[in-house]
Amino acid sequence: KTYRSQQLIDFFRSRISTFTDGRLARLKVHHINDQSLGISRNVYHTARTEKDARAAFSSAVKRVLGRDDIVVADGLNYIKGFRYQLYCEAKAVQTTNCVVHVGTSIDKCRELYKNASASNSAEEYSSEDFENLIFRYEEPNGMTRWDSPLFTVPYDDPTPPLEKIWEALVGSDGKAKVVRPNAATVLKPATEQDYLYELDKTTSDIVMTITAYQKDHAGEGGGS
């Protein structure tokens, strides 16, 4: 998948470099994956560490997500609920998104895993975690809104459908596509009358979140 991600990144940057002014010239490309975030593949061994890793990945995507940014979220993203979360993050900032599925058979995955393990070229998943990830994999479905538009790239295809992906994300005319946020995710401005109530409620929520984190991560240090 990182090989496919790099193909996308090279194409996006090459296409952007052909524009000298306007919105398309301002587009920035970001690449986020477990390696860039320092996330070990061992995190998939327990539910708690995997949950923390997904939170770190989601936060990294959210930090750079914008209408003038192309974010390649090069993660396993194998849980449909997590793909829905990323879809909601994109919609909240009114920007487009799509799913690129690297279509590879299970037998081919096992063959690649066996070859990588034999070469000891990089950190690999344990055999138990590898098989568990295959068992839990939730294949994207283009009929659902959070997996649409869906581009499936067969393993032996030389390149993804780069032009179609560009059209889905950027469009042919260079104008930002209109994406309407869900009404439930739009924050309503607090009026003067209920400002103190909202402030107190938000502060309480933050304190509860910190307290819950401390209970689940006893003895660990905090973060920013």
mmCIF file with all atom_site columns, C-alpha atoms in Angstrom, residues 7-222:
data_model
loop_
_atom_site.group_PDB
_atom_site.id
_atom_site.type_symbol
_atom_site.label_atom_id
_atom_site.label_alt_id
_atom_site.label_comp_id
_atom_site.label_asym_id
_atom_site.label_entity_id
_atom_site.label_seq_id
_atom_site.pdbx_PDB_ins_code
_atom_site.Cartn_x
_atom_site.Cartn_y
_atom_site.Cartn_z
_atom_site.occupancy
_atom_site.B_iso_or_equiv
_atom_site.pdbx_formal_charge
_atom_site.auth_seq_id
_atom_site.auth_comp_id
_atom_site.auth_asym_id
_atom_site.auth_atom_id
_atom_site.pdbx_PDB_model_num
ATOM 1   C CA . GLN A 1 7   ? 2.627   6.541   -6.824  1.00 0.00 ? 7   GLN A CA 1
ATOM 2   C CA . LEU A 1 8   ? -0.265  8.807   -5.878  1.00 0.00 ? 8   LEU A CA 1
ATOM 3   C CA . ILE A 1 9   ? 2.016   11.338  -4.162  1.00 0.00 ? 9   ILE A CA 1
ATOM 4   C CA . ASP A 1 10  ? 4.411   11.508  -7.118  1.00 0.00 ? 10  ASP A CA 1
ATOM 5   C CA . PHE A 1 11  ? 1.481   12.032  -9.499  1.00 0.00 ? 11  PHE A CA 1
ATOM 6   C CA . PHE A 1 12  ? -0.174  14.708  -7.342  1.00 0.00 ? 12  PHE A CA 1
ATOM 7   C CA . ARG A 1 13  ? 3.052   16.682  -6.888  1.00 0.00 ? 13  ARG A CA 1
ATOM 8   C CA . SER A 1 14  ? 3.905   16.420  -10.578 1.00 0.00 ? 14  SER A CA 1
ATOM 9   C CA . ARG A 1 15  ? 0.444   17.643  -11.560 1.00 0.00 ? 15  ARG A CA 1
ATOM 10  C CA . ILE A 1 16  ? 0.489   20.516  -9.040  1.00 0.00 ? 16  ILE A CA 1
ATOM 11  C CA . SER A 1 17  ? 3.913   21.657  -10.263 1.00 0.00 ? 17  SER A CA 1
ATOM 12  C CA . THR A 1 18  ? 2.414   22.389  -13.700 1.00 0.00 ? 18  THR A CA 1
ATOM 13  C CA . PHE A 1 19  ? 0.317   25.238  -12.241 1.00 0.00 ? 19  PHE A CA 1
ATOM 14  C CA . THR A 1 20  ? 1.877   28.604  -11.484 1.00 0.00 ? 20  THR A CA 1
ATOM 15  C CA . ASP A 1 21  ? -1.009  30.428  -9.821  1.00 0.00 ? 21  ASP A CA 1
ATOM 16  C CA . GLY A 1 22  ? -4.516  29.907  -8.504  1.00 0.00 ? 22  GLY A CA 1
ATOM 17  C CA . ARG A 1 23  ? -5.850  27.324  -6.089  1.00 0.00 ? 23  ARG A CA 1
ATOM 18  C CA . LEU A 1 24  ? -4.219  24.341  -7.799  1.00 0.00 ? 24  LEU A CA 1
ATOM 19  C CA . ALA A 1 25  ? -0.764  25.873  -7.409  1.00 0.00 ? 25  ALA A CA 1
ATOM 20  C CA . ARG A 1 26  ? -1.414  26.222  -3.643  1.00 0.00 ? 26  ARG A CA 1
ATOM 21  C CA . LEU A 1 27  ? -2.303  22.580  -3.093  1.00 0.00 ? 27  LEU A CA 1
ATOM 22  C CA . LYS A 1 28  ? -0.051  20.729  -0.654  1.00 0.00 ? 28  LYS A CA 1
ATOM 23  C CA . VAL A 1 29  ? 0.406   16.958  -0.446  1.00 0.00 ? 29  VAL A CA 1
ATOM 24  C CA . HIS A 1 30  ? 0.815   15.205  2.916   1.00 0.00 ? 30  HIS A CA 1
ATOM 25  C CA . HIS A 1 31  ? 1.795   11.564  3.466   1.00 0.00 ? 31  HIS A CA 1
ATOM 26  C CA . ILE A 1 32  ? 0.824   9.980   6.787   1.00 0.00 ? 32  ILE A CA 1
ATOM 27  C CA . ASN A 1 33  ? 1.483   6.387   7.789   1.00 0.00 ? 33  ASN A CA 1
ATOM 28  C CA . ASP A 1 34  ? 2.528   4.339   10.821  1.00 0.00 ? 34  ASP A CA 1
ATOM 29  C CA . GLN A 1 35  ? 6.220   4.712   9.978   1.00 0.00 ? 35  GLN A CA 1
ATOM 30  C CA . SER A 1 36  ? 6.100   8.514   9.801   1.00 0.00 ? 36  SER A CA 1
ATOM 31  C CA . LEU A 1 37  ? 4.323   8.564   13.173  1.00 0.00 ? 37  LEU A CA 1
ATOM 32  C CA . GLY A 1 38  ? 6.745   6.094   14.787  1.00 0.00 ? 38  GLY A CA 1
ATOM 33  C CA . ILE A 1 39  ? 3.982   3.516   15.352  1.00 0.00 ? 39  ILE A CA 1
ATOM 34  C CA . SER A 1 40  ? 5.269   -0.041  15.732  1.00 0.00 ? 40  SER A CA 1
ATOM 35  C CA . ARG A 1 41  ? 3.503   -2.922  14.024  1.00 0.00 ? 41  ARG A CA 1
ATOM 36  C CA . ASN A 1 42  ? 3.340   -4.573  17.420  1.00 0.00 ? 42  ASN A CA 1
ATOM 37  C CA . VAL A 1 43  ? 0.476   -2.224  18.367  1.00 0.00 ? 43  VAL A CA 1
ATOM 38  C CA . TYR A 1 44  ? -1.945  -4.552  16.565  1.00 0.00 ? 44  TYR A CA 1
ATOM 39  C CA . HIS A 1 45  ? -1.295  -7.248  19.174  1.00 0.00 ? 45  HIS A CA 1
ATOM 40  C CA . THR A 1 46  ? -3.721  -5.788  21.738  1.00 0.00 ? 46  THR A CA 1
ATOM 41  C CA . ALA A 1 47  ? -6.950  -3.831  21.373  1.00 0.00 ? 47  ALA A CA 1
ATOM 42  C CA . ARG A 1 48  ? -5.777  -1.029  23.666  1.00 0.00 ? 48  ARG A CA 1
ATOM 43  C CA . THR A 1 49  ? -2.518  -0.257  21.864  1.00 0.00 ? 49  THR A CA 1
ATOM 44  C CA . GLU A 1 50  ? -4.247  -0.506  18.486  1.00 0.00 ? 50  GLU A CA 1
ATOM 45  C CA . LYS A 1 51  ? -6.920  1.936   19.642  1.00 0.00 ? 51  LYS A CA 1
ATOM 46  C CA . ASP A 1 52  ? -4.243  4.418   20.774  1.00 0.00 ? 52  ASP A CA 1
ATOM 47  C CA . ALA A 1 53  ? -2.425  4.020   17.435  1.00 0.00 ? 53  ALA A CA 1
ATOM 48  C CA . ARG A 1 54  ? -5.604  4.705   15.474  1.00 0.00 ? 54  ARG A CA 1
ATOM 49  C CA . ALA A 1 55  ? -6.216  7.807   17.580  1.00 0.00 ? 55  ALA A CA 1
ATOM 50  C CA . ALA A 1 56  ? -2.684  9.062   16.821  1.00 0.00 ? 56  ALA A CA 1
ATOM 51  C CA . PHE A 1 57  ? -3.182  8.369   13.104  1.00 0.00 ? 57  PHE A CA 1
ATOM 52  C CA . SER A 1 58  ? -6.557  10.125  13.029  1.00 0.00 ? 58  SER A CA 1
ATOM 53  C CA . SER A 1 59  ? -5.162  13.152  14.885  1.00 0.00 ? 59  SER A CA 1
ATOM 54  C CA . ALA A 1 60  ? -2.269  13.429  12.430  1.00 0.00 ? 60  ALA A CA 1
ATOM 55  C CA . VAL A 1 61  ? -4.693  13.398  9.491   1.00 0.00 ? 61  VAL A CA 1
ATOM 56  C CA . LYS A 1 62  ? -6.960  15.949  11.142  1.00 0.00 ? 62  LYS A CA 1
ATOM 57  C CA . ARG A 1 63  ? -4.071  18.370  11.785  1.00 0.00 ? 63  ARG A CA 1
ATOM 58  C CA . VAL A 1 64  ? -3.248  18.774  8.085   1.00 0.00 ? 64  VAL A CA 1
ATOM 59  C CA . LEU A 1 65  ? -6.697  18.257  6.578   1.00 0.00 ? 65  LEU A CA 1
ATOM 60  C CA . GLY A 1 66  ? -7.966  21.269  4.666   1.00 0.00 ? 66  GLY A CA 1
ATOM 61  C CA . ARG A 1 67  ? -9.588  22.361  1.425   1.00 0.00 ? 67  ARG A CA 1
ATOM 62  C CA . ASP A 1 68  ? -6.181  23.168  -0.100  1.00 0.00 ? 68  ASP A CA 1
ATOM 63  C CA . ASP A 1 69  ? -4.491  19.980  1.100   1.00 0.00 ? 69  ASP A CA 1
ATOM 64  C CA . ILE A 1 70  ? -4.320  16.451  -0.298  1.00 0.00 ? 70  ILE A CA 1
ATOM 65  C CA . VAL A 1 71  ? -3.771  13.974  2.530   1.00 0.00 ? 71  VAL A CA 1
ATOM 66  C CA . VAL A 1 72  ? -2.702  10.423  1.667   1.00 0.00 ? 72  VAL A CA 1
ATOM 67  C CA . ALA A 1 73  ? -3.786  8.414   4.738   1.00 0.00 ? 73  ALA A CA 1
ATOM 68  C CA . ASP A 1 74  ? -1.503  5.441   4.130   1.00 0.00 ? 74  ASP A CA 1
ATOM 69  C CA . GLY A 1 75  ? -2.757  3.197   6.943   1.00 0.00 ? 75  GLY A CA 1
ATOM 70  C CA . LEU A 1 76  ? -4.335  -0.228  7.187   1.00 0.00 ? 76  LEU A CA 1
ATOM 71  C CA . ASN A 1 77  ? -7.732  1.503   7.663   1.00 0.00 ? 77  ASN A CA 1
ATOM 72  C CA . TYR A 1 78  ? -9.222  -1.993  7.592   1.00 0.00 ? 78  TYR A CA 1
ATOM 73  C CA . ILE A 1 79  ? -12.099 -1.222  9.988   1.00 0.00 ? 79  ILE A CA 1
ATOM 74  C CA . LYS A 1 80  ? -15.115 0.346   8.284   1.00 0.00 ? 80  LYS A CA 1
ATOM 75  C CA . GLY A 1 81  ? -15.914 2.360   11.420  1.00 0.00 ? 81  GLY A CA 1
ATOM 76  C CA . PHE A 1 82  ? -12.481 4.013   11.200  1.00 0.00 ? 82  PHE A CA 1
ATOM 77  C CA . ARG A 1 83  ? -12.976 4.800   7.515   1.00 0.00 ? 83  ARG A CA 1
ATOM 78  C CA . TYR A 1 84  ? -16.298 6.374   8.476   1.00 0.00 ? 84  TYR A CA 1
ATOM 79  C CA . GLN A 1 85  ? -14.470 8.492   11.067  1.00 0.00 ? 85  GLN A CA 1
ATOM 80  C CA . LEU A 1 86  ? -11.989 9.729   8.449   1.00 0.00 ? 86  LEU A CA 1
ATOM 81  C CA . TYR A 1 87  ? -14.897 10.427  6.082   1.00 0.00 ? 87  TYR A CA 1
ATOM 82  C CA . CYS A 1 88  ? -16.573 12.553  8.762   1.00 0.00 ? 88  CYS A CA 1
ATOM 83  C CA . GLU A 1 89  ? -13.332 14.466  9.411   1.00 0.00 ? 89  GLU A CA 1
ATOM 84  C CA . ALA A 1 90  ? -13.091 15.337  5.707   1.00 0.00 ? 90  ALA A CA 1
ATOM 85  C CA . LYS A 1 91  ? -16.731 16.346  5.526   1.00 0.00 ? 91  LYS A CA 1
ATOM 86  C CA . ALA A 1 92  ? -16.439 18.499  8.645   1.00 0.00 ? 92  ALA A CA 1
ATOM 87  C CA . VAL A 1 93  ? -13.898 20.737  6.867   1.00 0.00 ? 93  VAL A CA 1
ATOM 88  C CA . GLN A 1 94  ? -15.947 20.540  3.648   1.00 0.00 ? 94  GLN A CA 1
ATOM 89  C CA . THR A 1 95  ? -13.336 18.794  1.550   1.00 0.00 ? 95  THR A CA 1
ATOM 90  C CA . THR A 1 96  ? -13.533 15.803  -0.784  1.00 0.00 ? 96  THR A CA 1
ATOM 91  C CA . ASN A 1 97  ? -12.299 12.290  -0.052  1.00 0.00 ? 97  ASN A CA 1
ATOM 92  C CA . CYS A 1 98  ? -12.053 8.876   -1.683  1.00 0.00 ? 98  CYS A CA 1
ATOM 93  C CA . VAL A 1 99  ? -10.894 5.351   -0.804  1.00 0.00 ? 99  VAL A CA 1
ATOM 94  C CA . VAL A 1 100 ? -8.106  3.604   -2.712  1.00 0.00 ? 100 VAL A CA 1
ATOM 95  C CA . HIS A 1 101 ? -8.272  -0.136  -2.052  1.00 0.00 ? 101 HIS A CA 1
ATOM 96  C CA . VAL A 1 102 ? -5.166  -2.190  -2.853  1.00 0.00 ? 102 VAL A CA 1
ATOM 97  C CA . GLY A 1 103 ? -6.881  -5.359  -4.091  1.00 0.00 ? 103 GLY A CA 1
ATOM 98  C CA . THR A 1 104 ? -4.640  -8.281  -3.195  1.00 0.00 ? 104 THR A CA 1
ATOM 99  C CA . SER A 1 105 ? -5.687  -11.885 -2.643  1.00 0.00 ? 105 SER A CA 1
ATOM 100 C CA . ILE A 1 106 ? -5.098  -13.496 0.754   1.00 0.00 ? 106 ILE A CA 1
ATOM 101 C CA . ASP A 1 107 ? -2.733  -16.058 -0.785  1.00 0.00 ? 107 ASP A CA 1
ATOM 102 C CA . LYS A 1 108 ? -0.673  -13.265 -2.372  1.00 0.00 ? 108 LYS A CA 1
ATOM 103 C CA . CYS A 1 109 ? -0.574  -11.393 0.952   1.00 0.00 ? 109 CYS A CA 1
ATOM 104 C CA . ARG A 1 110 ? 0.739   -14.518 2.695   1.00 0.00 ? 110 ARG A CA 1
ATOM 105 C CA . GLU A 1 111 ? 3.358   -14.985 -0.033  1.00 0.00 ? 111 GLU A CA 1
ATOM 106 C CA . LEU A 1 112 ? 4.580   -11.386 0.343   1.00 0.00 ? 112 LEU A CA 1
ATOM 107 C CA . TYR A 1 113 ? 4.587   -11.706 4.133   1.00 0.00 ? 113 TYR A CA 1
ATOM 108 C CA . LYS A 1 114 ? 6.636   -14.901 3.947   1.00 0.00 ? 114 LYS A CA 1
ATOM 109 C CA . ASN A 1 115 ? 9.185   -13.285 1.601   1.00 0.00 ? 115 ASN A CA 1
ATOM 110 C CA . ALA A 1 116 ? 9.476   -10.161 3.776   1.00 0.00 ? 116 ALA A CA 1
ATOM 111 C CA . SER A 1 117 ? 9.937   -12.244 6.934   1.00 0.00 ? 117 SER A CA 1
ATOM 112 C CA . ALA A 1 118 ? 12.666  -14.318 5.266   1.00 0.00 ? 118 ALA A CA 1
ATOM 113 C CA . SER A 1 119 ? 14.593  -11.212 4.161   1.00 0.00 ? 119 SER A CA 1
ATOM 114 C CA . ASN A 1 120 ? 14.402  -9.550  7.612   1.00 0.00 ? 120 ASN A CA 1
ATOM 115 C CA . SER A 1 121 ? 14.495  -6.232  5.772   1.00 0.00 ? 121 SER A CA 1
ATOM 116 C CA . ALA A 1 122 ? 12.142  -4.403  8.130   1.00 0.00 ? 122 ALA A CA 1
ATOM 117 C CA . GLU A 1 123 ? 9.966   -4.825  11.150  1.00 0.00 ? 123 GLU A CA 1
ATOM 118 C CA . GLU A 1 124 ? 7.185   -7.263  10.355  1.00 0.00 ? 124 GLU A CA 1
ATOM 119 C CA . TYR A 1 125 ? 3.923   -8.263  11.974  1.00 0.00 ? 125 TYR A CA 1
ATOM 120 C CA . SER A 1 126 ? 4.043   -11.379 14.102  1.00 0.00 ? 126 SER A CA 1
ATOM 121 C CA . SER A 1 127 ? 2.450   -14.351 12.342  1.00 0.00 ? 127 SER A CA 1
ATOM 122 C CA . GLU A 1 128 ? -0.394  -14.315 14.884  1.00 0.00 ? 128 GLU A CA 1
ATOM 123 C CA . ASP A 1 129 ? -1.129  -10.618 14.313  1.00 0.00 ? 129 ASP A CA 1
ATOM 124 C CA . PHE A 1 130 ? -0.848  -11.034 10.538  1.00 0.00 ? 130 PHE A CA 1
ATOM 125 C CA . GLU A 1 131 ? -3.467  -13.789 10.411  1.00 0.00 ? 131 GLU A CA 1
ATOM 126 C CA . ASN A 1 132 ? -5.664  -11.900 12.868  1.00 0.00 ? 132 ASN A CA 1
ATOM 127 C CA . LEU A 1 133 ? -5.606  -8.784  10.658  1.00 0.00 ? 133 LEU A CA 1
ATOM 128 C CA . ILE A 1 134 ? -6.679  -10.889 7.665   1.00 0.00 ? 134 ILE A CA 1
ATOM 129 C CA . PHE A 1 135 ? -9.524  -12.401 9.700   1.00 0.00 ? 135 PHE A CA 1
ATOM 130 C CA . ARG A 1 136 ? -10.767 -8.993  10.897  1.00 0.00 ? 136 ARG A CA 1
ATOM 131 C CA . TYR A 1 137 ? -10.361 -7.180  7.568   1.00 0.00 ? 137 TYR A CA 1
ATOM 132 C CA . GLU A 1 138 ? -13.511 -5.333  6.477   1.00 0.00 ? 138 GLU A CA 1
ATOM 133 C CA . GLU A 1 139 ? -13.289 -4.819  2.731   1.00 0.00 ? 139 GLU A CA 1
ATOM 134 C CA . PRO A 1 140 ? -14.525 -1.404  1.509   1.00 0.00 ? 140 PRO A CA 1
ATOM 135 C CA . ASN A 1 141 ? -17.871 -1.250  -0.235  1.00 0.00 ? 141 ASN A CA 1
ATOM 136 C CA . GLY A 1 142 ? -18.455 1.460   -2.829  1.00 0.00 ? 142 GLY A CA 1
ATOM 137 C CA . MET A 1 143 ? -22.202 1.391   -2.086  1.00 0.00 ? 143 MET A CA 1
ATOM 138 C CA . THR A 1 144 ? -21.637 3.036   1.313   1.00 0.00 ? 144 THR A CA 1
ATOM 139 C CA . ARG A 1 145 ? -21.090 6.793   1.404   1.00 0.00 ? 145 ARG A CA 1
ATOM 140 C CA . TRP A 1 146 ? -17.918 6.608   3.519   1.00 0.00 ? 146 TRP A CA 1
ATOM 141 C CA . ASP A 1 147 ? -16.233 4.217   1.040   1.00 0.00 ? 147 ASP A CA 1
ATOM 142 C CA . SER A 1 148 ? -17.337 6.194   -2.008  1.00 0.00 ? 148 SER A CA 1
ATOM 143 C CA . PRO A 1 149 ? -15.893 6.987   -4.453  1.00 0.00 ? 149 PRO A CA 1
ATOM 144 C CA . LEU A 1 150 ? -13.977 3.695   -4.273  1.00 0.00 ? 150 LEU A CA 1
ATOM 145 C CA . PHE A 1 151 ? -10.991 2.897   -6.489  1.00 0.00 ? 151 PHE A CA 1
ATOM 146 C CA . THR A 1 152 ? -9.809  -0.719  -6.330  1.00 0.00 ? 152 THR A CA 1
ATOM 147 C CA . VAL A 1 153 ? -6.288  -1.249  -7.661  1.00 0.00 ? 153 VAL A CA 1
ATOM 148 C CA . PRO A 1 154 ? -5.526  -4.930  -8.428  1.00 0.00 ? 154 PRO A CA 1
ATOM 149 C CA . TYR A 1 155 ? -2.127  -6.073  -7.205  1.00 0.00 ? 155 TYR A CA 1
ATOM 150 C CA . ASP A 1 156 ? -0.714  -6.634  -10.711 1.00 0.00 ? 156 ASP A CA 1
ATOM 151 C CA . ASP A 1 157 ? -1.911  -3.326  -12.197 1.00 0.00 ? 157 ASP A CA 1
ATOM 152 C CA . PRO A 1 158 ? 1.109   -1.089  -12.963 1.00 0.00 ? 158 PRO A CA 1
ATOM 153 C CA . THR A 1 159 ? -0.553  2.131   -11.744 1.00 0.00 ? 159 THR A CA 1
ATOM 154 C CA . PRO A 1 160 ? -3.751  3.245   -10.007 1.00 0.00 ? 160 PRO A CA 1
ATOM 155 C CA . PRO A 1 161 ? -6.379  5.191   -12.029 1.00 0.00 ? 161 PRO A CA 1
ATOM 156 C CA . LEU A 1 162 ? -4.550  8.435   -11.284 1.00 0.00 ? 162 LEU A CA 1
ATOM 157 C CA . GLU A 1 163 ? -6.612  10.746  -13.491 1.00 0.00 ? 163 GLU A CA 1
ATOM 158 C CA . LYS A 1 164 ? -9.916  9.497   -12.047 1.00 0.00 ? 164 LYS A CA 1
ATOM 159 C CA . ILE A 1 165 ? -8.632  9.906   -8.481  1.00 0.00 ? 165 ILE A CA 1
ATOM 160 C CA . TRP A 1 166 ? -7.498  13.466  -9.283  1.00 0.00 ? 166 TRP A CA 1
ATOM 161 C CA . GLU A 1 167 ? -10.923 14.221  -10.754 1.00 0.00 ? 167 GLU A CA 1
ATOM 162 C CA . ALA A 1 168 ? -12.674 12.849  -7.633  1.00 0.00 ? 168 ALA A CA 1
ATOM 163 C CA . LEU A 1 169 ? -10.531 14.886  -5.234  1.00 0.00 ? 169 LEU A CA 1
ATOM 164 C CA . VAL A 1 170 ? -9.707  18.064  -7.154  1.00 0.00 ? 170 VAL A CA 1
ATOM 165 C CA . GLY A 1 171 ? -11.873 18.207  -10.266 1.00 0.00 ? 171 GLY A CA 1
ATOM 166 C CA . SER A 1 172 ? -11.017 19.256  -13.771 1.00 0.00 ? 172 SER A CA 1
ATOM 167 C CA . ASP A 1 173 ? -11.767 22.981  -13.457 1.00 0.00 ? 173 ASP A CA 1
ATOM 168 C CA . GLY A 1 174 ? -9.599  23.604  -10.380 1.00 0.00 ? 174 GLY A CA 1
ATOM 169 C CA . LYS A 1 175 ? -12.455 25.058  -8.342  1.00 0.00 ? 175 LYS A CA 1
ATOM 170 C CA . ALA A 1 176 ? -13.005 23.613  -4.884  1.00 0.00 ? 176 ALA A CA 1
ATOM 171 C CA . LYS A 1 177 ? -15.894 21.159  -4.900  1.00 0.00 ? 177 LYS A CA 1
ATOM 172 C CA . VAL A 1 178 ? -18.790 22.013  -2.608  1.00 0.00 ? 178 VAL A CA 1
ATOM 173 C CA . VAL A 1 179 ? -19.063 19.494  0.239   1.00 0.00 ? 179 VAL A CA 1
ATOM 174 C CA . ARG A 1 180 ? -21.792 20.147  2.754   1.00 0.00 ? 180 ARG A CA 1
ATOM 175 C CA . PRO A 1 181 ? -21.040 19.127  6.359   1.00 0.00 ? 181 PRO A CA 1
ATOM 176 C CA . ASN A 1 182 ? -23.502 16.994  8.300   1.00 0.00 ? 182 ASN A CA 1
ATOM 177 C CA . ALA A 1 183 ? -25.879 19.192  10.282  1.00 0.00 ? 183 ALA A CA 1
ATOM 178 C CA . ALA A 1 184 ? -25.061 17.199  13.411  1.00 0.00 ? 184 ALA A CA 1
ATOM 179 C CA . THR A 1 185 ? -21.345 18.094  13.157  1.00 0.00 ? 185 THR A CA 1
ATOM 180 C CA . VAL A 1 186 ? -21.779 21.844  12.700  1.00 0.00 ? 186 VAL A CA 1
ATOM 181 C CA . LEU A 1 187 ? -21.099 23.666  15.960  1.00 0.00 ? 187 LEU A CA 1
ATOM 182 C CA . LYS A 1 188 ? -23.732 26.234  16.839  1.00 0.00 ? 188 LYS A CA 1
ATOM 183 C CA . PRO A 1 189 ? -22.286 29.468  18.239  1.00 0.00 ? 189 PRO A CA 1
ATOM 184 C CA . ALA A 1 190 ? -23.038 29.950  21.926  1.00 0.00 ? 190 ALA A CA 1
ATOM 185 C CA . THR A 1 191 ? -25.237 32.931  22.666  1.00 0.00 ? 191 THR A CA 1
ATOM 186 C CA . GLU A 1 192 ? -24.409 35.362  25.447  1.00 0.00 ? 192 GLU A CA 1
ATOM 187 C CA . GLN A 1 193 ? -27.200 33.936  27.629  1.00 0.00 ? 193 GLN A CA 1
ATOM 188 C CA . ASP A 1 194 ? -25.900 30.348  27.646  1.00 0.00 ? 194 ASP A CA 1
ATOM 189 C CA . TYR A 1 195 ? -22.186 31.078  27.307  1.00 0.00 ? 195 TYR A CA 1
ATOM 190 C CA . LEU A 1 196 ? -21.329 30.274  30.952  1.00 0.00 ? 196 LEU A CA 1
ATOM 191 C CA . TYR A 1 197 ? -23.317 27.045  30.754  1.00 0.00 ? 197 TYR A CA 1
ATOM 192 C CA . GLU A 1 198 ? -21.467 25.968  27.600  1.00 0.00 ? 198 GLU A CA 1
ATOM 193 C CA . LEU A 1 199 ? -18.117 26.910  29.120  1.00 0.00 ? 199 LEU A CA 1
ATOM 194 C CA . ASP A 1 200 ? -18.832 24.905  32.284  1.00 0.00 ? 200 ASP A CA 1
ATOM 195 C CA . LYS A 1 201 ? -20.066 21.907  30.301  1.00 0.00 ? 201 LYS A CA 1
ATOM 196 C CA . THR A 1 202 ? -17.063 21.907  27.966  1.00 0.00 ? 202 THR A CA 1
ATOM 197 C CA . THR A 1 203 ? -14.626 22.228  30.890  1.00 0.00 ? 203 THR A CA 1
ATOM 198 C CA . SER A 1 204 ? -16.324 19.312  32.657  1.00 0.00 ? 204 SER A CA 1
ATOM 199 C CA . ASP A 1 205 ? -16.062 17.182  29.508  1.00 0.00 ? 205 ASP A CA 1
ATOM 200 C CA . ILE A 1 206 ? -12.331 17.894  29.257  1.00 0.00 ? 206 ILE A CA 1
ATOM 201 C CA . VAL A 1 207 ? -11.746 17.020  32.919  1.00 0.00 ? 207 VAL A CA 1
ATOM 202 C CA . MET A 1 208 ? -13.720 13.768  32.501  1.00 0.00 ? 208 MET A CA 1
ATOM 203 C CA . THR A 1 209 ? -11.678 12.859  29.420  1.00 0.00 ? 209 THR A CA 1
ATOM 204 C CA . ILE A 1 210 ? -8.398  13.436  31.279  1.00 0.00 ? 210 ILE A CA 1
ATOM 205 C CA . THR A 1 211 ? -9.621  11.434  34.287  1.00 0.00 ? 211 THR A CA 1
ATOM 206 C CA . ALA A 1 212 ? -10.714 8.532   32.081  1.00 0.00 ? 212 ALA A CA 1
ATOM 207 C CA . TYR A 1 213 ? -7.343  8.541   30.314  1.00 0.00 ? 213 TYR A CA 1
ATOM 208 C CA . GLN A 1 214 ? -5.494  8.399   33.632  1.00 0.00 ? 214 GLN A CA 1
ATOM 209 C CA . LYS A 1 215 ? -7.547  5.393   34.714  1.00 0.00 ? 215 LYS A CA 1
ATOM 210 C CA . ASP A 1 216 ? -6.812  3.504   31.484  1.00 0.00 ? 216 ASP A CA 1
ATOM 211 C CA . HIS A 1 217 ? -3.117  4.498   31.384  1.00 0.00 ? 217 HIS A CA 1
ATOM 212 C CA . ALA A 1 218 ? -2.011  4.133   34.985  1.00 0.00 ? 218 ALA A CA 1
ATOM 213 C CA . GLY A 1 219 ? 1.579   5.195   35.569  1.00 0.00 ? 219 GLY A CA 1
ATOM 214 C CA . GLU A 1 220 ? 2.002   6.704   32.119  1.00 0.00 ? 220 GLU A CA 1
ATOM 215 C CA . GLY A 1 221 ? 2.960   10.295  31.413  1.00 0.00 ? 221 GLY A CA 1
ATOM 216 C CA . GLY A 1 222 ? 0.678   12.813  29.793  1.00 0.00 ? 222 GLY A CA 1
#
